[in-house]
Amino acid sequence: MTDINSPEEQARYERGLAVMSTIDGGDAPAVMESLGDIAPALAHHIVAFGFGDIYARPQLEPKQRQLVTLGILTALGGCEPQLEVHIKTSLNVGLTPTEIVEAFTHAAGYAGFPRALNAITVAKRVFADRGLLPVTP
């Protein structure tokens, strides 16, 4: 069992927080805080592993990572809350609404129309909140 309070784990967590703060749409800290009273280790690992180890890797740019993430969450289905966070993050790292819609349209061929439509529904809500509708090619 990993001691999330060890110096090594705290260093990974701090690195993850730094990466997350450069790309996040503002929702991730609230998600992590919401886990504090039930699954603090899960919150730690999301930040330490997801952002400190994986997202910090230099081989892909943040925009590329977000396209991959959008495609995977769309294909998985049932991940709409996480998809919302990552649509916001995608906008923050420079993807345009048109590129995001195109990613979901492309995913329809592989993941199916229902999952692509679910993703588009989430995107429409995020875009409306940010005053980004209508989306034009």
Short mmCIF file of C-alpha atoms in Angstrom, two decimals:
data_model
loop_
_atom_site.label_atom_id
_atom_site.label_comp_id
_atom_site.label_asym_id
_atom_site.label_seq_id
_atom_site.Cartn_x
_atom_site.Cartn_y
_atom_site.Cartn_z
CA MET A 1 0.00 0.00 0.00
CA THR A 2 1.34 3.42 -0.97
CA ASP A 3 1.79 6.03 1.73
CA ILE A 4 0.39 9.14 0.04
CA ASN A 5 2.02 11.27 2.73
CA SER A 6 5.56 10.11 2.02
CA PRO A 7 7.97 12.75 0.69
CA GLU A 8 8.13 11.00 -2.69
CA GLU A 9 4.35 10.88 -3.05
CA GLN A 10 4.00 14.47 -1.93
CA ALA A 11 6.55 15.52 -4.57
CA ARG A 12 4.56 13.69 -7.28
CA TYR A 13 1.38 15.32 -6.01
CA GLU A 14 2.93 18.81 -6.02
CA ARG A 15 4.25 18.25 -9.57
CA GLY A 16 0.77 17.14 -10.59
CA LEU A 17 -0.85 20.19 -9.02
CA ALA A 18 1.56 22.46 -10.90
CA VAL A 19 0.76 20.79 -14.22
CA MET A 20 -2.96 20.74 -13.50
CA SER A 21 -3.00 24.45 -12.68
CA THR A 22 -1.54 25.29 -16.10
CA ILE A 23 -4.26 23.49 -18.05
CA ASP A 24 -7.30 23.11 -15.83
CA GLY A 25 -10.62 24.72 -16.49
CA GLY A 26 -11.16 25.35 -12.81
CA ASP A 27 -13.14 22.19 -12.05
CA ALA A 28 -10.37 19.77 -11.11
CA PRO A 29 -9.59 21.24 -7.67
CA ALA A 30 -13.28 21.01 -6.77
CA VAL A 31 -13.37 17.39 -7.95
CA MET A 32 -10.32 16.57 -5.84
CA GLU A 33 -11.79 18.35 -2.79
CA SER A 34 -15.07 16.45 -3.21
CA LEU A 35 -13.15 13.21 -2.77
CA GLY A 36 -11.39 14.34 0.41
CA ASP A 37 -13.88 12.89 2.88
CA ILE A 38 -14.42 9.59 1.10
CA ALA A 39 -11.42 8.76 -1.11
CA PRO A 40 -8.44 11.01 -0.42
CA ALA A 41 -6.04 8.43 -1.85
CA LEU A 42 -7.98 8.41 -5.13
CA ALA A 43 -7.76 12.21 -5.30
CA HIS A 44 -4.04 11.99 -4.60
CA HIS A 45 -3.44 9.41 -7.35
CA ILE A 46 -5.48 11.35 -9.92
CA VAL A 47 -3.24 14.36 -9.35
CA ALA A 48 0.08 12.54 -8.76
CA PHE A 49 -0.25 9.91 -11.49
CA GLY A 50 -2.62 11.54 -13.96
CA PHE A 51 -1.00 14.95 -14.00
CA GLY A 52 2.36 14.54 -12.25
CA ASP A 53 3.46 11.41 -14.10
CA ILE A 54 1.39 11.12 -17.31
CA TYR A 55 0.30 14.60 -18.33
CA ALA A 56 3.73 16.06 -17.52
CA ARG A 57 5.44 13.86 -20.12
CA PRO A 58 6.90 16.00 -22.94
CA GLN A 59 6.15 13.67 -25.86
CA LEU A 60 2.70 15.17 -26.56
CA GLU A 61 1.52 18.75 -26.38
CA PRO A 62 -1.45 19.52 -24.12
CA LYS A 63 -3.76 19.96 -27.14
CA GLN A 64 -2.81 16.51 -28.40
CA ARG A 65 -3.32 14.97 -24.97
CA GLN A 66 -6.75 16.54 -24.74
CA LEU A 67 -7.81 15.21 -28.15
CA VAL A 68 -6.79 11.72 -27.04
CA THR A 69 -8.67 12.17 -23.76
CA LEU A 70 -11.82 13.43 -25.48
CA GLY A 71 -11.78 10.45 -27.83
CA ILE A 72 -11.28 7.92 -25.05
CA LEU A 73 -13.97 9.40 -22.79
CA THR A 74 -16.38 9.49 -25.73
CA ALA A 75 -15.63 5.87 -26.61
CA LEU A 76 -16.02 4.71 -23.02
CA GLY A 77 -19.39 6.36 -22.60
CA GLY A 78 -20.90 7.09 -19.22
CA CYS A 79 -18.11 9.57 -18.46
CA GLU A 80 -20.05 12.76 -19.03
CA PRO A 81 -18.91 14.52 -15.82
CA GLN A 82 -15.28 13.84 -16.68
CA LEU A 83 -15.93 14.78 -20.30
CA GLU A 84 -17.23 18.16 -19.16
CA VAL A 85 -14.03 18.83 -17.22
CA HIS A 86 -11.91 17.80 -20.20
CA ILE A 87 -13.90 19.87 -22.70
CA LYS A 88 -13.20 22.90 -20.49
CA THR A 89 -9.55 21.89 -20.25
CA SER A 90 -9.41 21.43 -24.03
CA LEU A 91 -10.61 24.99 -24.52
CA ASN A 92 -8.05 26.20 -21.98
CA VAL A 93 -5.15 24.57 -23.83
CA GLY A 94 -6.20 26.07 -27.15
CA LEU A 95 -8.52 23.62 -28.88
CA THR A 96 -11.35 25.42 -30.62
CA PRO A 97 -15.01 24.46 -30.36
CA THR A 98 -14.83 23.40 -34.02
CA GLU A 99 -11.91 21.05 -33.30
CA ILE A 100 -13.71 19.58 -30.29
CA VAL A 101 -16.89 18.98 -32.31
CA GLU A 102 -14.80 17.41 -35.07
CA ALA A 103 -13.18 15.06 -32.55
CA PHE A 104 -16.63 13.90 -31.43
CA THR A 105 -17.84 13.58 -35.02
CA HIS A 106 -14.76 11.48 -35.81
CA ALA A 107 -15.38 9.33 -32.72
CA ALA A 108 -18.88 8.47 -33.99
CA GLY A 109 -17.33 6.20 -36.60
CA TYR A 110 -15.51 4.19 -33.95
CA ALA A 111 -17.57 4.54 -30.77
CA GLY A 112 -21.04 4.91 -32.27
CA PHE A 113 -23.50 7.72 -32.70
CA PRO A 114 -25.09 7.52 -29.23
CA ARG A 115 -21.76 8.10 -27.49
CA ALA A 116 -20.82 10.88 -29.90
CA LEU A 117 -24.22 12.51 -29.32
CA ASN A 118 -23.74 12.29 -25.55
CA ALA A 119 -20.37 14.00 -25.93
CA ILE A 120 -21.84 16.70 -28.19
CA THR A 121 -24.58 17.33 -25.62
CA VAL A 122 -21.96 17.94 -22.93
CA ALA A 123 -19.95 20.14 -25.29
CA LYS A 124 -23.02 22.20 -26.15
CA ARG A 125 -23.62 22.90 -22.46
CA VAL A 126 -19.97 23.94 -21.92
CA PHE A 127 -19.96 26.08 -25.07
CA ALA A 128 -23.23 27.76 -24.04
CA ASP A 129 -21.81 28.54 -20.60
CA ARG A 130 -18.81 30.17 -22.25
CA GLY A 131 -20.79 32.02 -24.92
CA LEU A 132 -19.26 29.95 -27.73
CA LEU A 133 -22.45 29.02 -29.61
CA PRO A 134 -23.13 28.66 -32.45
CA VAL A 135 -20.12 26.62 -33.50
CA THR A 136 -19.19 27.20 -37.12
CA PRO A 137 -16.72 25.22 -39.20
#
